Coordinates of C-alpha atoms and ligand atoms in Angstrom, one line a residue:
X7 CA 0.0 0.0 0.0
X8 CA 1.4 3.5 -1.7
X9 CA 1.2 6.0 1.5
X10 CA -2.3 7.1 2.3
X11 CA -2.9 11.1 2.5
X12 CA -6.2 12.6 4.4
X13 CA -7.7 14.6 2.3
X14 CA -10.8 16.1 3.4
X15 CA -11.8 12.8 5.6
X16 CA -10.8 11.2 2.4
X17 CA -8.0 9.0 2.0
X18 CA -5.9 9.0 -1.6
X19 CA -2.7 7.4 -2.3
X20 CA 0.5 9.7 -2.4
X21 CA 0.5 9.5 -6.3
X22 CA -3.6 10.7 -6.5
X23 CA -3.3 13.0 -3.0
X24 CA -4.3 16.6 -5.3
X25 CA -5.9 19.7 -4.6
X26 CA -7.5 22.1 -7.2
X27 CA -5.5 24.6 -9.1
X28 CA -8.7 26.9 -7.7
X29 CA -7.6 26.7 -3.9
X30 CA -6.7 29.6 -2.7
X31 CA -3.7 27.9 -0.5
X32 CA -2.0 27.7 -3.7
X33 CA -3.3 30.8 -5.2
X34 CA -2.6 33.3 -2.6
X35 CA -0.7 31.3 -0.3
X36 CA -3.8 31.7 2.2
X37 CA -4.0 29.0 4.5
X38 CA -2.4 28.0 8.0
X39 CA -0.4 24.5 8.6
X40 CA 1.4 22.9 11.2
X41 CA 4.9 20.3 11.2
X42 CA 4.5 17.7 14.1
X43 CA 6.4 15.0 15.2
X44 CA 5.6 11.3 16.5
X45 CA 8.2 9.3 18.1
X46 CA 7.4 5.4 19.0
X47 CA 3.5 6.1 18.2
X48 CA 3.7 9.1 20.2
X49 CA 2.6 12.0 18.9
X50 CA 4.7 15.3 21.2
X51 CA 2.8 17.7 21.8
X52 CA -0.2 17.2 19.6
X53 CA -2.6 19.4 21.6
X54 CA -0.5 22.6 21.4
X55 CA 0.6 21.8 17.9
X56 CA -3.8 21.7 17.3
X57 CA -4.0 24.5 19.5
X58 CA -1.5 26.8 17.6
X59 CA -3.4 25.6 14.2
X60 CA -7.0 27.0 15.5
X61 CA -5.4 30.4 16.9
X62 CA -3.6 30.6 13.1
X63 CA -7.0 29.8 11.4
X64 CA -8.3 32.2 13.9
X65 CA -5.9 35.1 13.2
X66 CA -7.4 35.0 9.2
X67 CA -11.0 34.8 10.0
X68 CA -10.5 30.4 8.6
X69 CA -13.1 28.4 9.2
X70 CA -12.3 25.3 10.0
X71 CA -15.1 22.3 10.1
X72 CA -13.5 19.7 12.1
X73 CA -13.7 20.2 15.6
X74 CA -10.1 20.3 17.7
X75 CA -11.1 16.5 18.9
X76 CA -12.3 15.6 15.6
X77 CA -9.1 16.6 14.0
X78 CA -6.6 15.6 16.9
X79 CA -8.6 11.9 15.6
X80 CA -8.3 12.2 11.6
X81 CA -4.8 13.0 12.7
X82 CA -4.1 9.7 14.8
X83 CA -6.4 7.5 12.2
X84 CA -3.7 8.5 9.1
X85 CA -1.3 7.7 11.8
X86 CA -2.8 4.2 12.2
X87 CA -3.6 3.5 8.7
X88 CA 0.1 4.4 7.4
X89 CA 1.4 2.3 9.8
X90 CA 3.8 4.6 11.0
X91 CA 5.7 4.6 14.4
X92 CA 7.9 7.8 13.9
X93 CA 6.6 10.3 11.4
X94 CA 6.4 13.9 10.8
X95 CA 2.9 15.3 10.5
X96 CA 2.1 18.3 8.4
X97 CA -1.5 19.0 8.9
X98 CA -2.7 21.8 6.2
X99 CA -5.3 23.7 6.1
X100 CA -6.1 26.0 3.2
X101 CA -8.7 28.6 2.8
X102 CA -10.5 26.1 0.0
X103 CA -11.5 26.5 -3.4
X104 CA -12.2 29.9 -4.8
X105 CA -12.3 32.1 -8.2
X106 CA -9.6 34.3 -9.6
X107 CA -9.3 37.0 -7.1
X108 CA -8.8 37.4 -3.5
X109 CA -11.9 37.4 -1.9
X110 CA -12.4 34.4 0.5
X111 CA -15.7 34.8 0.6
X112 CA -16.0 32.8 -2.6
X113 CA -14.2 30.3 -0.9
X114 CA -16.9 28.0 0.9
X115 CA -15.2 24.9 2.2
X116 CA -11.7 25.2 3.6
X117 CA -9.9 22.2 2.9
X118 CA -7.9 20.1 5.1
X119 CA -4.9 18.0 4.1
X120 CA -2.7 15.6 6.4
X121 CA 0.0 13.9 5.1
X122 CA 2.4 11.7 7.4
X123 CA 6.1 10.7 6.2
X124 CA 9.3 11.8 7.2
X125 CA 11.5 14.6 7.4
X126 CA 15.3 15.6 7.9
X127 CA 15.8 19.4 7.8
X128 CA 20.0 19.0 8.4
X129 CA 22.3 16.4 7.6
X130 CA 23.0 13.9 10.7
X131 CA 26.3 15.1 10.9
X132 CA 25.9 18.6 12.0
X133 CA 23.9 17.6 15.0
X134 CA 27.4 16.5 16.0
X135 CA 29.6 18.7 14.7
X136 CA 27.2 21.7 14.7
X137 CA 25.7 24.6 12.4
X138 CA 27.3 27.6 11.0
X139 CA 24.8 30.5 11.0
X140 CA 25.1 33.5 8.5
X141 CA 23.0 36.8 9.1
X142 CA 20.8 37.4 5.6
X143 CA 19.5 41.0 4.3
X144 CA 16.2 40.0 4.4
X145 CA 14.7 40.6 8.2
X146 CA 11.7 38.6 9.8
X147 CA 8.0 40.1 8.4
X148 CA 6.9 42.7 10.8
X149 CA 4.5 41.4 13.3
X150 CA 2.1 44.7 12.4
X151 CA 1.9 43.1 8.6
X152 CA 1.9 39.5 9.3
X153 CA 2.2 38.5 12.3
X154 CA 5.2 35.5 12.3
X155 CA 2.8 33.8 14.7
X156 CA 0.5 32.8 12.3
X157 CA 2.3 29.6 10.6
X158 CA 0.4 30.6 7.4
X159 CA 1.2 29.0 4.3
X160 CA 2.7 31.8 2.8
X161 CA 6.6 31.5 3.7
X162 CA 8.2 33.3 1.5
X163 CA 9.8 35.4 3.9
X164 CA 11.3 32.3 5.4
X165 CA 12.2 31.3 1.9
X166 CA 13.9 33.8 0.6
X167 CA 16.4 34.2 3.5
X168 CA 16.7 30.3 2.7
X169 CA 18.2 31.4 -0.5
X170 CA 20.0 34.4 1.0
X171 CA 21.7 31.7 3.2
X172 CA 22.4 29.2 0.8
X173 CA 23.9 31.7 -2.0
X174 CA 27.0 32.5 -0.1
X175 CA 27.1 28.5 1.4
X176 CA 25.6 28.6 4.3
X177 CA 22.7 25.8 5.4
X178 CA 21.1 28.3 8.1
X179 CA 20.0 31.7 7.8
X180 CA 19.8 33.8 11.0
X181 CA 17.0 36.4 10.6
X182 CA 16.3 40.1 12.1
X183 CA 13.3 41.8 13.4
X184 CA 12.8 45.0 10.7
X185 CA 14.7 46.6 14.3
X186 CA 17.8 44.9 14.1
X187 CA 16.7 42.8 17.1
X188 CA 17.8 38.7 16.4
X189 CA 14.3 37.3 15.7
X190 CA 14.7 33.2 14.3
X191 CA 16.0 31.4 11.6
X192 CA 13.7 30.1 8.6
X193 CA 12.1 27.2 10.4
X194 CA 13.9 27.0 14.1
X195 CA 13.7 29.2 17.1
X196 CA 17.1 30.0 18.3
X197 CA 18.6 30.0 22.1
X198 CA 21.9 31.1 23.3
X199 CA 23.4 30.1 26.4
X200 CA 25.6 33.0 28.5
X201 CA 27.0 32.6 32.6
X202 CA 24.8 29.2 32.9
X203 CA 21.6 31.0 31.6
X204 CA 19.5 30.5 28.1
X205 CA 18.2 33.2 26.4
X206 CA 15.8 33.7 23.5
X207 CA 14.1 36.3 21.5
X208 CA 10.6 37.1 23.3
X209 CA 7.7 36.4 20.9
X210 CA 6.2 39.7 20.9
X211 CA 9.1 41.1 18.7
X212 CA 7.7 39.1 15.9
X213 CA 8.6 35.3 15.9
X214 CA 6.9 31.8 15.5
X215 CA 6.1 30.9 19.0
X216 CA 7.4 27.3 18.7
X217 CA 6.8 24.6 20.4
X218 CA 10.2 23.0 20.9
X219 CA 11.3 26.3 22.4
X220 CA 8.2 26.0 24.9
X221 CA 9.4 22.2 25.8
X222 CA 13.3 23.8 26.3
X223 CA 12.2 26.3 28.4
X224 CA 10.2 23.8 30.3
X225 CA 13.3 21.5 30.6
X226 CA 15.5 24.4 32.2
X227 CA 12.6 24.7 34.8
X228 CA 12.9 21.2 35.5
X229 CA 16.8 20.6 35.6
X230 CA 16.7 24.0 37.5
X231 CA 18.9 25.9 34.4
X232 CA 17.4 29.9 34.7
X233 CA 15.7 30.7 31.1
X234 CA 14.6 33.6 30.1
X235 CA 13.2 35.7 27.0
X236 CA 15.0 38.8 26.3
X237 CA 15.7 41.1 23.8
X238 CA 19.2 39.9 21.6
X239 CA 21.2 41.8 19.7
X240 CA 24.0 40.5 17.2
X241 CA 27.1 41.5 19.5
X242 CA 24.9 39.2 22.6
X243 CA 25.2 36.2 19.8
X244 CA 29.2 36.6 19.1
X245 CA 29.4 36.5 22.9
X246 CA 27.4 33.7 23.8
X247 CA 29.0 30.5 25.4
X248 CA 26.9 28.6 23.3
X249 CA 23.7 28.8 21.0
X250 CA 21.8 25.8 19.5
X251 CA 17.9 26.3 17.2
X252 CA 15.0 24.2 18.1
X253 CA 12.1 23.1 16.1
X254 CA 9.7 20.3 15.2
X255 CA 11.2 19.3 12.0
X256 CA 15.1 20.0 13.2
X257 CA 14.7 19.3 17.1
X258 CA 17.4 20.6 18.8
X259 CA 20.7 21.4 17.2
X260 CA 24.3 22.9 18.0
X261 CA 25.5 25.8 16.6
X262 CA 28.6 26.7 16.5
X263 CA 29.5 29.9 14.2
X264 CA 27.5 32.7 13.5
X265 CA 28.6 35.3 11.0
X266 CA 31.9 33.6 10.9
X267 CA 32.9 34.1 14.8
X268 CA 33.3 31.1 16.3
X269 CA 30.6 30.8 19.7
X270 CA 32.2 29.3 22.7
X271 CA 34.8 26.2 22.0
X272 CA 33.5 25.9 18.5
X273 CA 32.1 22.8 19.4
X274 CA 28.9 21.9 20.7
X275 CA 28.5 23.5 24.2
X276 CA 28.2 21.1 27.2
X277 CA 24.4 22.7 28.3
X278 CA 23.1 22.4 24.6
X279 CA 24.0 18.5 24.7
X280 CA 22.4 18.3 28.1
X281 CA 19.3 20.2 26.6
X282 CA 19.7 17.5 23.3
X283 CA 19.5 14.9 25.5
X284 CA 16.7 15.5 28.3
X285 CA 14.7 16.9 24.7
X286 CA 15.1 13.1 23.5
X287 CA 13.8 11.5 26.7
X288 CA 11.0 14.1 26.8
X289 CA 9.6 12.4 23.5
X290 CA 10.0 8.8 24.7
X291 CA 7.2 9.8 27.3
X292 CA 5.7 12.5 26.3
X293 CA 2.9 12.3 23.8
X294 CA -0.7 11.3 22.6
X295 CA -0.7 7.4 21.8
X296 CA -1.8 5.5 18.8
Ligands
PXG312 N1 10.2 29.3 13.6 C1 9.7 29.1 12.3 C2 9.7 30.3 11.4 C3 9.2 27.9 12.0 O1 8.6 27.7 10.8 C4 9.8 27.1 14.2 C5 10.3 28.4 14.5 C6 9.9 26.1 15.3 O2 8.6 25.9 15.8 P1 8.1 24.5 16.5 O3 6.8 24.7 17.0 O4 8.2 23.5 15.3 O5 9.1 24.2 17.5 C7 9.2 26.8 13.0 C8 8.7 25.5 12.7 C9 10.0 22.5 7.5 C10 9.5 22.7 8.8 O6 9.4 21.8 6.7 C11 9.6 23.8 9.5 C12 9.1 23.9 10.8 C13 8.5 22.9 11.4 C14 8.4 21.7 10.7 C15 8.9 21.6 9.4 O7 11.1 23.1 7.1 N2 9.2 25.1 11.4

């Protein structure tokens, strides 16, 4: 069996799994989604990952049909069918099929995709060796504009510091607020560590609010490390001890330049692989079954 994709509460094989040229997801990139992880038929953190999809959906006046139990179930059910134990989860959820032009009014249905497989964001090796960051032109959308909360599906922004990052050789791009402030790279939340303490970029400045950065500052409650959201600034990065991202698709990962200055030994920092590893016990228990 070809892998099955949910396709509103139907299932189609990966090969038939469409959506109409007419959806406005694809047409105006309007639409929310969400990237979540299972580990061992666990699935971390579903109900904030379903959460953060309603409050996006909410943020652009989207309907959506399914009720949060009702889609925390088709979610589990592709899941079960696929017969996956580990899997990465992106759930979609586009504003539906329209006309030419804007107006979502003419869109009646939203549609809802879910498609489980997998997903590696860096190669193995620089979760040992670490990631060199480079700073990119392009800063973070302002939060006024679009809000960086809303995981919408228009990532272009994120995208085209991608490129910025990747013309001059990089694999991560470390992006700005429009301030100068360090907001996040494309698709991780980043955290530096300075005198025993983690810091991060505080969401209201215009970041995704992730939810790997919610389970590290969690941790450091629990293994009594002091972690706290403050404002960064690039000179605060070239000083840190140590730095590592975090997110769904990349977990958590060492960094170990950033604009060419080396941060800390140049190695990964002894709290970041504590972090790594509490982060990977976390997900053996921690999860919705199926
Ligand atoms: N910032 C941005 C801009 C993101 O897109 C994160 C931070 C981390 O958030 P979470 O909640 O995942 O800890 C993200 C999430 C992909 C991919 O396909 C990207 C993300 C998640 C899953 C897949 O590159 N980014």
């Amino acid at each position: 069996m070809s892998l099955q994709v949910y396709i509103n509460g139907e299932y189609f094989d990966k090969k038939d799994a469409k959506i109409s040229v007419f959806d406005h997801g694809l047409l105006y990139g309007d639409g929310v989604f969400e990237g979540i992880r299972s580990y061992n038929r666990l699935v971390f953190k579903l109900e904030e990952h379903i959460d953060r999809l309603y409050e996006s959906a909410h943020g652009i006046m989207l309907k959506i049909d399914l009720s949060r139990k009702e889609m925390i179930k088709a979610v589990l059910d592709t899941l079960k069918l696929n017969k996956m134990d580990d899997a990465y989860i992106r759930l979609i959820v586009t504003r539906g099929i329209g006309d030419l032009g804007l107006d979502p009014r003419k869109c009646k249905n939203a549609s809802i995709i879910i498609i489980t497989d997998k997903i590696q964001l860096y190669p193995e090796k620089l979760y040992k060796d670490g990631l060199r960051l480079i700073t990119v032109p392009t800063p973070r959308n302002i939060p006024e504009a679009l809000n960086p909360q809303i995981k919408s599906l228009n990532y272009l922004n994120n995208i085209l510091a991608k490129i910025e990052a990747i013309n001059v050789g990089y694999e991560e791009a470390l992006m700005f607020t429009a301030s100068g402030y360090v907001a996040e790279c494309t698709g991780d939340n980043i955290f530096i560590v300075k005198d025993n303490k983690l810091i991060t970029p505080p969401s209201y400045l215009g970041i995704l609010k992730g939810i790997t950065r919610a389970a590290c500052m969690d941790i450091g409650k629990k293994i009594g490390i002091e972690v706290r959201e403050d404002v960064l600034t690039r000179h605060n990065l070239f000083t840190a001890d140590e730095c590592f991202l975090t997110g769904t698709a990349a977990e958590i990962i060492p960094v170990v330049s950033i604009e060419k200055r080396v941060v800390g030994s140049g190695k990964p920092g002894k709290m970041t692989l504590k972090f790594m590893k509490e982060f990977k016990e976390l997900t053996k228990k921690d999860g919705v079954k199926y």
